Coordinates of C-alpha atoms and ligand atoms in Angstrom, one line a residue:
S1 CA 106.8 86.1 85.9
V2 CA 106.0 86.7 89.2
S3 CA 103.3 89.2 90.1
K4 CA 102.9 92.4 90.3
A5 CA 98.5 92.1 91.4
I6 CA 97.9 94.7 93.7
S7 CA 97.8 93.6 97.5
L8 CA 96.9 96.1 99.9
N9 CA 98.4 96.0 103.7
I10 CA 94.7 96.0 104.9
T11 CA 95.7 95.5 108.9
H12 CA 96.8 98.9 109.1
C13 CA 94.0 102.1 108.2
F14 CA 97.0 105.3 107.9
P15 CA 94.6 108.5 108.5
A16 CA 93.7 109.5 105.2
E17 CA 94.8 112.8 103.0
L18 CA 92.2 114.8 102.8
P19 CA 91.3 118.2 101.2
S20 CA 92.5 122.3 102.9
N21 CA 88.7 122.8 105.8
P22 CA 87.4 119.2 105.6
I23 CA 83.9 119.4 106.1
T24 CA 84.2 116.3 109.1
D25 CA 86.9 114.8 110.3
N26 CA 88.6 112.3 108.7
H27 CA 87.9 109.4 110.8
C28 CA 87.4 107.6 107.1
C29 CA 89.3 103.6 108.4
P30 CA 86.3 101.6 108.3
S31 CA 85.7 99.7 111.9
K32 CA 88.9 97.3 112.7
P33 CA 88.2 94.3 110.3
S34 CA 88.4 90.6 111.6
F35 CA 91.3 88.6 110.9
S36 CA 90.4 85.6 112.3
N37 CA 87.0 85.2 110.3
L38 CA 88.0 86.6 107.4
I39 CA 87.0 84.7 103.9
D40 CA 87.4 84.1 100.4
F41 CA 84.9 85.4 98.2
K42 CA 83.1 82.4 97.0
D43 CA 79.6 83.0 97.1
F44 CA 78.9 82.7 92.4
A45 CA 75.3 82.5 91.8
S46 CA 74.5 78.8 90.8
P47 CA 74.1 79.4 86.7
N48 CA 69.8 78.1 87.0
A49 CA 69.4 80.7 90.0
T50 CA 67.4 83.4 89.0
L51 CA 69.4 86.3 88.2
R52 CA 68.5 89.8 90.0
V53 CA 67.7 92.7 87.3
R54 CA 69.2 96.0 88.4
K55 CA 66.3 98.5 87.1
P56 CA 66.8 102.2 85.7
F57 CA 64.8 104.5 88.5
H58 CA 62.4 105.8 86.1
M59 CA 60.9 102.6 85.3
L60 CA 60.5 101.9 89.8
D61 CA 56.6 101.4 90.9
E62 CA 56.5 103.2 93.9
Q63 CA 56.7 99.8 95.6
Y64 CA 60.1 99.0 94.2
I65 CA 61.6 102.2 95.2
A66 CA 60.1 102.3 98.4
K67 CA 62.2 99.4 99.6
F68 CA 65.1 101.7 98.5
E69 CA 64.3 103.8 100.5
K70 CA 63.5 101.3 103.6
G71 CA 67.4 99.7 103.0
I72 CA 69.2 102.5 102.9
A73 CA 66.8 103.4 105.8
L74 CA 68.0 100.8 108.0
M75 CA 71.7 101.0 106.8
K76 CA 71.4 104.3 107.7
A77 CA 70.2 103.6 112.0
L78 CA 72.0 100.7 112.4
P79 CA 74.2 101.3 115.2
Q80 CA 77.8 103.5 113.2
D81 CA 80.7 101.4 114.0
D82 CA 78.6 98.5 112.3
P83 CA 80.1 97.9 108.7
R84 CA 77.3 97.5 107.1
S85 CA 75.6 101.0 108.3
F86 CA 75.2 103.0 105.9
I87 CA 78.7 105.6 106.5
Q88 CA 80.6 102.2 107.6
Q89 CA 80.0 101.2 103.9
A90 CA 80.7 105.5 103.1
K91 CA 83.8 104.9 104.2
V92 CA 85.1 102.6 102.7
H93 CA 85.0 104.6 99.9
C94 CA 87.1 107.5 101.4
A95 CA 89.4 104.8 102.6
Y96 CA 90.4 103.3 98.7
C97 CA 90.3 107.1 97.5
N98 CA 92.2 109.0 100.0
G99 CA 95.9 106.8 100.4
A100 CA 94.3 105.4 104.2
Y101 CA 95.9 102.1 102.6
H102 CA 99.0 100.8 101.6
L103 CA 100.5 98.1 99.0
E104 CA 102.4 95.3 101.4
P105 CA 106.0 96.2 102.0
P106 CA 108.5 96.0 100.0
F107 CA 105.3 98.4 98.9
Q108 CA 105.0 99.9 101.9
D109 CA 105.5 103.8 100.8
T110 CA 102.9 103.5 97.5
K111 CA 99.6 105.0 98.5
F112 CA 96.8 103.3 96.8
D113 CA 93.5 105.2 94.9
I114 CA 91.2 102.9 93.1
H115 CA 90.6 106.0 90.5
V116 CA 92.3 106.4 88.0
S117 CA 93.1 103.2 86.7
W118 CA 92.5 100.4 85.2
F119 CA 91.3 98.8 88.4
F120 CA 88.4 101.4 88.7
F121 CA 85.5 99.0 86.4
P122 CA 86.2 96.0 89.0
F123 CA 86.0 98.3 92.7
H124 CA 83.2 100.3 92.0
R125 CA 81.4 96.6 90.5
W126 CA 82.2 95.2 94.3
Y127 CA 81.3 97.6 95.9
M128 CA 77.7 98.2 94.5
Y129 CA 77.8 94.6 95.1
F130 CA 78.3 93.4 98.8
F131 CA 76.3 97.1 99.5
E132 CA 72.8 95.9 97.5
R133 CA 73.8 92.4 98.9
I134 CA 72.9 93.9 102.9
L135 CA 70.4 96.1 101.6
G136 CA 68.2 93.0 100.0
N137 CA 69.3 91.1 103.7
L138 CA 67.8 94.0 105.9
I139 CA 64.5 94.2 104.0
G140 CA 64.3 90.3 103.9
D141 CA 64.8 90.2 99.6
P142 CA 67.7 88.5 99.2
D143 CA 67.3 89.1 95.3
F144 CA 66.7 93.0 96.1
A145 CA 67.8 94.3 92.5
L146 CA 69.8 98.0 92.6
P147 CA 68.2 100.4 90.8
F148 CA 70.7 102.1 88.1
W149 CA 70.0 105.6 87.3
N150 CA 70.0 105.7 83.2
W151 CA 71.5 108.6 82.3
D152 CA 72.5 107.6 78.9
S153 CA 68.4 107.6 77.9
A154 CA 66.3 111.4 77.6
E155 CA 64.1 110.0 80.5
G156 CA 66.4 109.4 82.6
M157 CA 68.6 112.4 82.4
Q158 CA 67.7 114.5 86.0
M159 CA 67.7 113.7 89.4
P160 CA 65.4 111.2 90.2
S161 CA 62.7 113.1 92.1
C162 CA 62.4 110.9 95.7
F163 CA 66.2 111.8 95.9
T164 CA 64.9 115.4 96.5
D165 CA 62.5 114.6 98.7
H166 CA 63.2 115.7 101.8
N167 CA 60.7 112.7 104.3
S168 CA 63.8 110.2 102.1
S169 CA 66.9 108.0 102.7
L170 CA 67.1 109.5 100.0
Y171 CA 67.7 113.4 100.7
N172 CA 71.4 114.1 101.1
Q173 CA 70.8 118.4 101.8
L174 CA 74.9 119.3 100.4
R175 CA 73.8 119.2 96.8
H176 CA 73.1 121.3 94.1
Q177 CA 70.9 123.5 94.9
K178 CA 70.2 124.8 90.8
H179 CA 71.0 120.9 89.3
L180 CA 67.3 119.2 90.6
P181 CA 64.8 118.5 89.2
P182 CA 63.6 119.4 86.2
H183 CA 67.0 121.4 85.4
V184 CA 68.8 118.1 82.5
V185 CA 71.7 116.7 83.7
D186 CA 74.7 118.1 81.6
L187 CA 77.4 114.9 81.1
N188 CA 80.6 116.8 80.1
Y189 CA 79.6 119.3 83.4
H190 CA 82.8 121.5 84.4
L191 CA 81.3 123.4 86.8
D192 CA 80.3 126.7 85.0
D193 CA 76.5 127.1 85.4
S194 CA 76.2 128.3 82.1
Y195 CA 72.0 126.8 80.4
V196 CA 71.6 125.1 77.4
P197 CA 67.8 124.8 76.9
S198 CA 66.8 121.4 77.8
Q199 CA 66.9 119.2 74.3
Q200 CA 69.6 120.7 73.1
Q201 CA 71.1 119.5 76.0
V202 CA 69.9 115.8 76.1
S203 CA 71.7 116.3 72.3
Y204 CA 74.9 117.5 74.0
N205 CA 74.7 114.3 76.1
L206 CA 73.8 111.9 73.8
G207 CA 77.7 112.8 72.0
T208 CA 79.4 112.0 75.3
M209 CA 77.4 109.4 75.2
Y210 CA 79.0 108.0 71.7
K211 CA 81.9 109.3 72.4
Q212 CA 82.8 107.8 75.5
M213 CA 82.1 103.6 74.8
V214 CA 81.8 104.1 71.2
L215 CA 85.0 105.4 70.7
A216 CA 86.7 104.2 73.4
S217 CA 88.0 101.4 71.3
T218 CA 90.8 99.7 72.9
T219 CA 90.4 97.8 76.5
E220 CA 92.9 101.2 77.5
L221 CA 90.9 104.0 76.7
F222 CA 87.4 102.7 78.0
M223 CA 88.9 100.3 81.6
G224 CA 92.4 103.7 82.0
S225 CA 95.8 102.5 82.4
P226 CA 97.3 99.6 83.9
F227 CA 98.8 99.7 88.4
R228 CA 100.7 96.7 89.6
L229 CA 102.4 96.1 92.1
G230 CA 106.2 98.4 92.0
D231 CA 104.9 101.4 90.4
N232 CA 105.2 104.2 92.0
N233 CA 102.1 105.7 90.2
P234 CA 99.0 104.7 91.2
H235 CA 97.3 107.2 88.9
P236 CA 98.1 106.3 85.9
G237 CA 95.6 107.0 83.5
M238 CA 91.4 107.1 83.1
G239 CA 89.6 104.8 81.4
S240 CA 87.1 107.1 79.2
V241 CA 83.6 107.0 80.9
E242 CA 85.1 107.1 84.2
V243 CA 86.0 110.6 82.6
A244 CA 82.7 111.4 82.1
P245 CA 80.1 111.1 82.4
H246 CA 81.1 109.7 85.4
N247 CA 83.9 113.0 87.5
T248 CA 81.7 115.1 85.2
L249 CA 78.5 114.1 87.2
H250 CA 79.5 114.5 90.4
S251 CA 81.1 117.5 90.0
W252 CA 77.6 118.2 88.4
I253 CA 75.8 117.0 92.0
G254 CA 77.6 118.2 94.3
G255 CA 77.3 121.0 95.9
A256 CA 77.8 124.7 95.1
D257 CA 78.7 126.2 97.9
T258 CA 80.1 123.7 100.3
P259 CA 85.1 124.1 99.3
H260 CA 84.8 120.9 97.4
H261 CA 82.2 120.5 96.3
E262 CA 80.9 118.5 99.0
D263 CA 79.1 115.0 99.2
M264 CA 79.8 114.3 95.7
G265 CA 81.6 116.3 94.5
T266 CA 84.9 114.7 95.8
F267 CA 85.2 110.9 96.7
Y268 CA 86.1 111.9 100.8
T269 CA 82.3 112.8 100.6
A270 CA 81.1 111.3 98.0
A271 CA 79.3 108.1 99.1
R272 CA 77.5 110.0 101.7
D273 CA 74.7 110.9 99.7
P274 CA 72.9 107.8 98.5
I275 CA 72.8 109.1 95.0
F276 CA 75.6 107.8 94.5
Y277 CA 74.5 104.2 94.7
V278 CA 72.3 105.0 91.5
H279 CA 74.9 106.8 89.8
H280 CA 77.7 104.4 90.1
A281 CA 74.8 100.9 89.3
N282 CA 74.8 103.2 85.8
M283 CA 78.3 103.0 85.8
D284 CA 78.6 99.8 85.8
R285 CA 75.8 99.1 83.8
M286 CA 78.1 101.1 81.0
W287 CA 81.4 98.3 82.2
A288 CA 78.1 95.7 80.6
I289 CA 77.0 96.9 78.0
W290 CA 81.2 98.6 76.2
K291 CA 81.5 94.6 75.7
T292 CA 79.3 94.7 73.8
L293 CA 79.8 97.1 71.6
G294 CA 81.7 94.9 69.4
E295 CA 85.2 94.1 69.0
G296 CA 88.0 95.5 71.0
R297 CA 85.9 95.8 73.6
R298 CA 87.1 92.5 75.4
D299 CA 88.5 93.2 79.9
Y300 CA 92.3 92.5 80.0
S301 CA 93.5 89.5 80.3
D302 CA 96.4 90.7 82.2
E303 CA 96.5 87.8 84.7
D304 CA 97.7 91.1 87.6
W305 CA 95.1 93.3 87.3
L306 CA 92.6 89.6 87.9
D307 CA 94.6 88.5 90.3
S308 CA 94.6 91.9 92.6
E309 CA 92.8 92.0 95.5
F310 CA 90.4 95.0 97.8
Y311 CA 88.5 93.7 100.9
F312 CA 84.4 93.8 102.2
Y313 CA 81.7 93.0 104.4
D314 CA 79.3 90.9 104.2
E315 CA 75.8 91.3 104.9
N316 CA 76.7 88.9 107.6
A317 CA 79.4 91.2 108.8
D318 CA 81.7 88.8 107.7
F319 CA 85.0 90.2 106.1
V320 CA 85.2 89.0 101.9
R321 CA 88.8 88.8 99.9
V322 CA 87.3 89.1 96.6
K323 CA 89.8 89.4 93.3
V324 CA 88.9 90.9 89.8
R325 CA 88.4 88.1 88.0
D326 CA 85.5 86.9 90.0
C327 CA 83.6 90.0 89.2
V328 CA 84.8 89.9 84.9
D329 CA 81.0 88.4 84.6
T330 CA 78.2 90.0 85.9
K331 CA 75.9 86.5 85.7
K332 CA 78.7 84.7 88.4
L333 CA 78.1 87.8 90.9
G334 CA 73.8 87.1 90.0
Y335 CA 72.2 89.4 88.3
V336 CA 72.4 91.8 84.8
Y337 CA 71.1 94.8 84.0
Q338 CA 67.6 94.9 82.4
D339 CA 67.9 95.8 78.8
V340 CA 67.2 99.3 77.8
D341 CA 67.1 101.5 74.5
L342 CA 70.4 102.9 74.0
P343 CA 69.6 106.5 72.4
W344 CA 73.3 107.1 71.8
L345 CA 73.8 104.5 70.0
R346 CA 72.0 106.3 67.6
T347 CA 73.2 110.9 67.9
P348 CA 78.4 110.6 66.2
P349 CA 78.6 114.0 67.3
Ligands
C2O401 CU1 84.9 106.3 93.9 CU2 82.2 107.7 91.3 O1 84.3 107.3 92.9

């Protein structure tokens, strides 16, 4: 049968489609890739290599946090057109969300978006993977592992305080000022700011986690719905965790006074906030955990999903083509998540 795996016409980046009154210009297209240097991903961790261990942010020591801050600061300090720079990395997200890439002919009228389909998890896994490599390279520690914001445990249920320090590279001005620490996150946030006492909010959150993780008992419920070459609607349906806590936390962090809750509350600016990357590390962890929760919890085995392709820059500023199939096992990419308690497993709503 003919493959309906997605491949993008990456040679052309169209102007992004932005909401009305965007707060920044609409240059979402990353610096022009050099196709002569296009490489196919093959950099798998050898089976004996030490794995990078991604740790919960609230358990990091000061030294580790300092390294992370330094990496982000160095990314921010690179020339704006360096594909490894912080702003270029943020543009990758905008381009892949806001319609800047179209599918290959004859489907060139279909605008691609990596959200609201089965591409949500693999795209963001690859994105965090290259971000981590770039960061590690800039700080001279290729084994550096991206921390994750452990918002599914009681200790992690507030914005890590380093992100609110004005002197930190992790700081971002455009956030909801009432949601700064020690305010407890609302994993089921719907832009309503009714106040719930902290203890109660924590237990609501654990109930939300149980529902989104444990009750998502099929691949489609968790991963989102298929989108293939030739389909008209690139938004066939979200997986459970993409709805919440993913989207809900984006809106919870985003500014209350910006028109579309920029930065985190809307796709075109979301990745301009450094907290995006620790939020997505935890999202990625949810994918890894879900697969261990029992029968029926497995990845799609559909070739159209496995053969679909995206493009990223690596730490050498080389342009790399990747396939979904090469990211389903984090160990092959050289990392794992630190095993921590999963309190929500014990809290059916
Ligand atoms: Cu691409 Cu958190 O979104």
